PDB file of C-alpha atoms in Angstrom:
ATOM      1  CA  UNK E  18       0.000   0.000   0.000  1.00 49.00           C
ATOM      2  CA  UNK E  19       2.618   2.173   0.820  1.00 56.00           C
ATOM      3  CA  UNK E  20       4.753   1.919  -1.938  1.00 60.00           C
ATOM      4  CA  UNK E  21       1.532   2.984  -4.299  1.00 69.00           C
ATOM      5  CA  UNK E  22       1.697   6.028  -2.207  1.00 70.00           C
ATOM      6  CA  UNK E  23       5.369   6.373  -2.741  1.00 64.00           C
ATOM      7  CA  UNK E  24       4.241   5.905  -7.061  1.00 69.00           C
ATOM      8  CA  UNK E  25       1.822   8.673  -6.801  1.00 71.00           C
ATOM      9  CA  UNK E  26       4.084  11.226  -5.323  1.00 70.00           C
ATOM     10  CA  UNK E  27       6.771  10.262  -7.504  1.00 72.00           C
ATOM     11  CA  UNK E  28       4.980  10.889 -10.493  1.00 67.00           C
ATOM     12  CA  UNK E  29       3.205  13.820  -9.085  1.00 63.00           C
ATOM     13  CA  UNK E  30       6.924  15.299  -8.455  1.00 60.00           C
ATOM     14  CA  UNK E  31       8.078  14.215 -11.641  1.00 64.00           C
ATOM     15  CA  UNK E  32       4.391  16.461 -13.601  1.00 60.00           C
ATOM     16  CA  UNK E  33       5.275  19.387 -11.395  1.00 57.00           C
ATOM     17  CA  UNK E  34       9.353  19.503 -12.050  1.00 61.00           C
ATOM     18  CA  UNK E  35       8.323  18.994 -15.891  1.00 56.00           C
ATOM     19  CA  UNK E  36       5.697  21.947 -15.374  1.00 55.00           C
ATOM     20  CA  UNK E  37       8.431  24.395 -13.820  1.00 52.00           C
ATOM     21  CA  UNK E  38      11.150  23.228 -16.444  1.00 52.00           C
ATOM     22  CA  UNK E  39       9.308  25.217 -19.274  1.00 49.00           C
ATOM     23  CA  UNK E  40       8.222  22.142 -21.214  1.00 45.00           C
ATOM     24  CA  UNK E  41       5.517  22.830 -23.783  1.00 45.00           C
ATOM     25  CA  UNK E  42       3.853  20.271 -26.085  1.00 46.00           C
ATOM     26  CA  UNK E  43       5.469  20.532 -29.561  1.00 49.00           C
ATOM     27  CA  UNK E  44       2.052  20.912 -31.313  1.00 47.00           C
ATOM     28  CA  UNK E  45       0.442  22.726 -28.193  1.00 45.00           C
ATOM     29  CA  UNK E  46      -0.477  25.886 -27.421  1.00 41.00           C
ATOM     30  CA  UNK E  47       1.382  28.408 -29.788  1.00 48.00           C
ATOM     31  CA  UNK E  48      -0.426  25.579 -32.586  1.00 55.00           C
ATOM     32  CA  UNK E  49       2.142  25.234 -35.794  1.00 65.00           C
ATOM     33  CA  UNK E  50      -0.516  22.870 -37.263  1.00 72.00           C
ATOM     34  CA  UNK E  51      -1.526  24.083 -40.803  1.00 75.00           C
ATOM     35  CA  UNK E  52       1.156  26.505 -40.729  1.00 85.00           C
ATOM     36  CA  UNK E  53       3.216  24.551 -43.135  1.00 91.00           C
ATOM     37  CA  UNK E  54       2.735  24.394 -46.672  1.00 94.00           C
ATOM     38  CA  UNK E  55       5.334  21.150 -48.807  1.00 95.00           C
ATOM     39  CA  UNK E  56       7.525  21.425 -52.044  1.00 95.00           C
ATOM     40  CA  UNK E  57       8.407  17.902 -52.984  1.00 94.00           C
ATOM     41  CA  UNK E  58       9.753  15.565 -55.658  1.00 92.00           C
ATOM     42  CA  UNK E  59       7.587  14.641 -58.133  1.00 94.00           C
ATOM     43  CA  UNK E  60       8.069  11.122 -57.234  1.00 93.00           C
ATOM     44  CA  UNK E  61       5.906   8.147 -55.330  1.00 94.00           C
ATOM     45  CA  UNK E  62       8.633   8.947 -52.847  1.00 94.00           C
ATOM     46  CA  UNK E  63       8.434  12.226 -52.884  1.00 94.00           C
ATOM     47  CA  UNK E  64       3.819  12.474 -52.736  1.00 95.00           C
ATOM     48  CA  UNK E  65       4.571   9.472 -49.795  1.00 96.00           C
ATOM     49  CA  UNK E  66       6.847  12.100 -48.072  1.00 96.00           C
ATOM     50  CA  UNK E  67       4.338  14.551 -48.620  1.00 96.00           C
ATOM     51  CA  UNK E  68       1.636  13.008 -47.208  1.00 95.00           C
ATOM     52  CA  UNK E  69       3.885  11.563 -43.975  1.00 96.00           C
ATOM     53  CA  UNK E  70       4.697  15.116 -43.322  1.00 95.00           C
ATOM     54  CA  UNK E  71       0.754  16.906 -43.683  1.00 94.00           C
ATOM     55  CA  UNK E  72       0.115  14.098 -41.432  1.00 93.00           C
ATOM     56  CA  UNK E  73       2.416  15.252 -38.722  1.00 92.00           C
ATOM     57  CA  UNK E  74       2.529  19.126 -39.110  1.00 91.00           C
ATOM     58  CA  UNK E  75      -1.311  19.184 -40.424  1.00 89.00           C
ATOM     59  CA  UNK E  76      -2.622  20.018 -43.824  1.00 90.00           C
ATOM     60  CA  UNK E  77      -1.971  23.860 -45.396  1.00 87.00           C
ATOM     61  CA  UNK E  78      -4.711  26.173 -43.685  1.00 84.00           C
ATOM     62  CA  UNK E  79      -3.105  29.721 -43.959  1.00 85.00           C
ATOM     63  CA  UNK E  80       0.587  28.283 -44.183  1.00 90.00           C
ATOM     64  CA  UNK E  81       3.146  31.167 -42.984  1.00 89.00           C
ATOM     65  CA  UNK E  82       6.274  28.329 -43.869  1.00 91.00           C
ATOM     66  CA  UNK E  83       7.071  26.084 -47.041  1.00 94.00           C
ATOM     67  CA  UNK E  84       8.994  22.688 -46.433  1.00 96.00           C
ATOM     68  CA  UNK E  85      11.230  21.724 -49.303  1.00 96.00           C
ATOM     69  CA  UNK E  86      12.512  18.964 -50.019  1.00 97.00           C
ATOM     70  CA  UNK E  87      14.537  16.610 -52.704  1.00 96.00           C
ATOM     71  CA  UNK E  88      14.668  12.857 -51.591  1.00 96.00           C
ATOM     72  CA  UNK E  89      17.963  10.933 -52.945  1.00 96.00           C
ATOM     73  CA  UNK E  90      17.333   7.124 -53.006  1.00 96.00           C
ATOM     74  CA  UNK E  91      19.461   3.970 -53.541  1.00 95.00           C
ATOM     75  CA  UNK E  92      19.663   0.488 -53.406  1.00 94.00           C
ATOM     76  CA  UNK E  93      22.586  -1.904 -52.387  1.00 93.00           C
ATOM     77  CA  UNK E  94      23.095  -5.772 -51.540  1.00 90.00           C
ATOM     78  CA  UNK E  95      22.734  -6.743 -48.433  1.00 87.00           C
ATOM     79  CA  UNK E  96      23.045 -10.311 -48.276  1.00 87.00           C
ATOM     80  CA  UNK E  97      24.487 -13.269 -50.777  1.00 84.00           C
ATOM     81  CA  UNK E  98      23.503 -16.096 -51.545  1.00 84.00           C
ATOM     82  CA  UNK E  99      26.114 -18.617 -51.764  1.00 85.00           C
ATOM     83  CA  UNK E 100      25.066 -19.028 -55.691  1.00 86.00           C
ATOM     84  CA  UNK E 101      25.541 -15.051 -55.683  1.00 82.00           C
ATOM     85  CA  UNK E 102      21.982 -14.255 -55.854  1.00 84.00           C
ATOM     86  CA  UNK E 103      21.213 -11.128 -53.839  1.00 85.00           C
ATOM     87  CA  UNK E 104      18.743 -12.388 -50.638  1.00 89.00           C
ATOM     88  CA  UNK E 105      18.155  -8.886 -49.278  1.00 92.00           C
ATOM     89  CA  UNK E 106      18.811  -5.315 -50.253  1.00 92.00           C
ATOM     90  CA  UNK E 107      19.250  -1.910 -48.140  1.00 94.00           C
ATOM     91  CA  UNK E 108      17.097   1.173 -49.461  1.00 96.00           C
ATOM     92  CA  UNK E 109      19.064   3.807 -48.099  1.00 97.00           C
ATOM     93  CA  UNK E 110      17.732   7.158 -48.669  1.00 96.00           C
ATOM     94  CA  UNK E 111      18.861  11.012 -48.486  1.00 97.00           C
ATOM     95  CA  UNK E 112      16.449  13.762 -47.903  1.00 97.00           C
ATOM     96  CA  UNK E 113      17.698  17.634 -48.489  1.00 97.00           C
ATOM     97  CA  UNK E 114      15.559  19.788 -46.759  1.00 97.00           C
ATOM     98  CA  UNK E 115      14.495  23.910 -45.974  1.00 96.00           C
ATOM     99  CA  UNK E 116      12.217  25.489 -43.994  1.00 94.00           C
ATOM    100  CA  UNK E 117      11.417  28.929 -45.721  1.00 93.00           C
ATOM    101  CA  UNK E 118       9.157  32.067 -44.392  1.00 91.00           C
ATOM    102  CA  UNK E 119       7.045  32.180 -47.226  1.00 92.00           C
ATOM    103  CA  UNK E 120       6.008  36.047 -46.509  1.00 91.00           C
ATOM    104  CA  UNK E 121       9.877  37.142 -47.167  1.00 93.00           C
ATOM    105  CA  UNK E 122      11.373  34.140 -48.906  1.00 92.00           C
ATOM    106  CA  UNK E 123      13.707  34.178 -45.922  1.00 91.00           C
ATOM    107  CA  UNK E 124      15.629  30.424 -45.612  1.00 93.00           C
ATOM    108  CA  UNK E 125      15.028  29.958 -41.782  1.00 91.00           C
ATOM    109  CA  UNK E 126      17.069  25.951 -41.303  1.00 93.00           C
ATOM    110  CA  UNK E 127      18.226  23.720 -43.722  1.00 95.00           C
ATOM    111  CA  UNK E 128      19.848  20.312 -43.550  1.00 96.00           C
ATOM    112  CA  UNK E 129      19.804  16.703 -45.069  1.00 97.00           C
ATOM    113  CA  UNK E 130      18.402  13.336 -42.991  1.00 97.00           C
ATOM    114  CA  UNK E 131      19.609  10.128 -43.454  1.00 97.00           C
ATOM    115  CA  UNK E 132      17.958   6.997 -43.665  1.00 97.00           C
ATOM    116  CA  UNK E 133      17.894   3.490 -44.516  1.00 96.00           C
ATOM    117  CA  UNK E 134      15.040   0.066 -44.891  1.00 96.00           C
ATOM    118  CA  UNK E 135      15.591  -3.446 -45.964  1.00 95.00           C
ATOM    119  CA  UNK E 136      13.587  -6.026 -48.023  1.00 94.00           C
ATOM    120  CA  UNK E 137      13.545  -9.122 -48.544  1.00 92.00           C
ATOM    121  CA  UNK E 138      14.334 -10.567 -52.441  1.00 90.00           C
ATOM    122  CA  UNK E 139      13.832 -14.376 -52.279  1.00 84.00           C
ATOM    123  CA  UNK E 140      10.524 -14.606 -52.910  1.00 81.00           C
ATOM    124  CA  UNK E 141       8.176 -14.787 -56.247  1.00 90.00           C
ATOM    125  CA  UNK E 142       8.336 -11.492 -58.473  1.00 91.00           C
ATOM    126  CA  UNK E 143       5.577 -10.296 -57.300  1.00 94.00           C
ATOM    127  CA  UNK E 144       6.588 -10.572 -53.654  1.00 93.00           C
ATOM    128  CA  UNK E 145       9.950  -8.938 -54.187  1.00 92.00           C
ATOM    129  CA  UNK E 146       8.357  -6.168 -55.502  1.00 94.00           C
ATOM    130  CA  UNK E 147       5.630  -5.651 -53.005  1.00 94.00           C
ATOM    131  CA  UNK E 148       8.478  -5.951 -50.276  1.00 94.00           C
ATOM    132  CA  UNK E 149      10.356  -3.022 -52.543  1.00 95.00           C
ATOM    133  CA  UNK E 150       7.485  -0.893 -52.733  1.00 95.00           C
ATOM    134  CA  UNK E 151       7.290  -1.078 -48.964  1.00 96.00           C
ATOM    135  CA  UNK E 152      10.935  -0.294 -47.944  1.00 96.00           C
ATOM    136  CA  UNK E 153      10.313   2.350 -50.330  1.00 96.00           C
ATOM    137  CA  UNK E 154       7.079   3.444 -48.213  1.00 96.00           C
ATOM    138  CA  UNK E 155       8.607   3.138 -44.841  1.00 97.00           C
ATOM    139  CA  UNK E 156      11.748   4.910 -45.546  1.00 97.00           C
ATOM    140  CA  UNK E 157       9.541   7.835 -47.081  1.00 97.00           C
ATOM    141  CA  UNK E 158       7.911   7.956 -42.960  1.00 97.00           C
ATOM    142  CA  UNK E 159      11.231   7.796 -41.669  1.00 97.00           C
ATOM    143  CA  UNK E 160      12.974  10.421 -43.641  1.00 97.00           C
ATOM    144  CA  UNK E 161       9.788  12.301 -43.013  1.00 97.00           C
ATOM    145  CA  UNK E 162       9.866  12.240 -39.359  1.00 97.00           C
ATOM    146  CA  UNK E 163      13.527  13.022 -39.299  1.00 97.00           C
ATOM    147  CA  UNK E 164      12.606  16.299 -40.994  1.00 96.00           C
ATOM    148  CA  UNK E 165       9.741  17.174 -38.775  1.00 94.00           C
ATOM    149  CA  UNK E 166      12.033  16.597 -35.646  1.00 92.00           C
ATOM    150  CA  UNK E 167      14.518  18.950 -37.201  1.00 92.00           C
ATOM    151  CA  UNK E 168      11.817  21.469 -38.136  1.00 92.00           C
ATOM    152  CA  UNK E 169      10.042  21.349 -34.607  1.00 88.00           C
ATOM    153  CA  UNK E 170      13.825  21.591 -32.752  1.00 85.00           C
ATOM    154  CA  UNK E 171      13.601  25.013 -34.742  1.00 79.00           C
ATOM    155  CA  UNK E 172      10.264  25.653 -33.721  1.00 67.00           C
ATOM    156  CA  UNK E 173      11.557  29.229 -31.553  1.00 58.00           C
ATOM    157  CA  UNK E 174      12.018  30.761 -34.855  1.00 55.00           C
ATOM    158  CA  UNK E 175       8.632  29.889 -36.496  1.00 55.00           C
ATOM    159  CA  UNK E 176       6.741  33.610 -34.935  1.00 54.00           C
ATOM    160  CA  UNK E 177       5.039  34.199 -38.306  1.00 49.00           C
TER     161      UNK E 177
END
C-alpha cells in the first residue's frame, strides 16, 4: 500500500518539475498545425513524403512556412547467396531539406536526414516487388519524421 503512495508522489513530483522546467507540447499551445505548406519531388517517394509530413505538421490552412525537399534514393546488396543471388537489399535514402518564411522568402534551417530500410528478395516477383514498394514506403515515414524533428527543434524561430 505504501509503496503505491510512494508511485503517486513520484509521479506527481516528476508532472510538477516537468511543469516548472518550461516544457511545452510541440504541437500545443502556440499551434504550428496548418502553418506549413510542402515542395516535394515529383516522385511516389516524394507524394509518400508529402503526405507523412501533412500528417504530422497538419494540412496547409493559412501556411506562414514552405517545407522543401529533394529525396535521394538507392539500393545496395545486403546479403548473398552462396550461388551469388542477392537475398536482401538496403534502401538507403537522403532527404535535403528547408524550412522557408514564405512572406519574405527568408531560408530559416536547412539540412539533409539520413535513412535506410531493408527487403527481402527471395521470394516470387511479385513478392519482391511488393516488399520493394514497402521499404520504399517506410523509408519515405522515416525520412519524413527526421525532418519534422529537425523542423520542430527550430520551432523558436517559427513567430510568423
Amino acid at each position: 500500500m505504501s509503496s503505491n503512495r510512494l508511485s503517486r508522489r513520484i509521479a506527481l513530483l516528476g508532472l510538477l518539475a516537468l511543469a516548472g522546467c518550461g516544457f511545452a507540447p510541440v504541437y500545443g499551445g502556440g499551434g504550428n498545425q496548418g502553418a506549413f505548406a510542402f515542395e516535394t519531388d515529383e516522385s511516389v517517394t516524394g507524394f509518400r513524403l508529402q503526405g507523412r509530413l501533412a500528417e504530422r505538421l497538419g494540412l496547409p490552412d493559412a501556411p506562414a512556412f514552405v517545407i522543401k525537399t529533394s529525396v535521394d534514393l538507392s539500393e545496395r546488396a545486403a546479403a548473398i547467396t552462396a550461388e551469388g543471388d542477392t537475398a536482401r537489399l538496403n534502401v538507403i535514402g537522403s532527404a535535403k531539406w528547408s524550412l522557408v518564411r514564405i512572406a519574405t522568402g527568408q531560408q530559416i534551417d536547412a539540412g539533409t536526414v539520413q535513412g535506410f530500410t531493408s527487403y527481402s528478395a527471395t521470394g516470387s516477383t511479385v513478392a519482391t516487388q511488393t516488399a520493394k514498394d514497402d521499404a520504399h514506403a517506410r523509408l519515405a515515414v522515416i525520412l519524413a519524421d527526421l525532418i519534422v524533428t529537425r523542423v520542430m527543434r527550430a520551432q523558436s524561430d517559427l513567430q510568423p
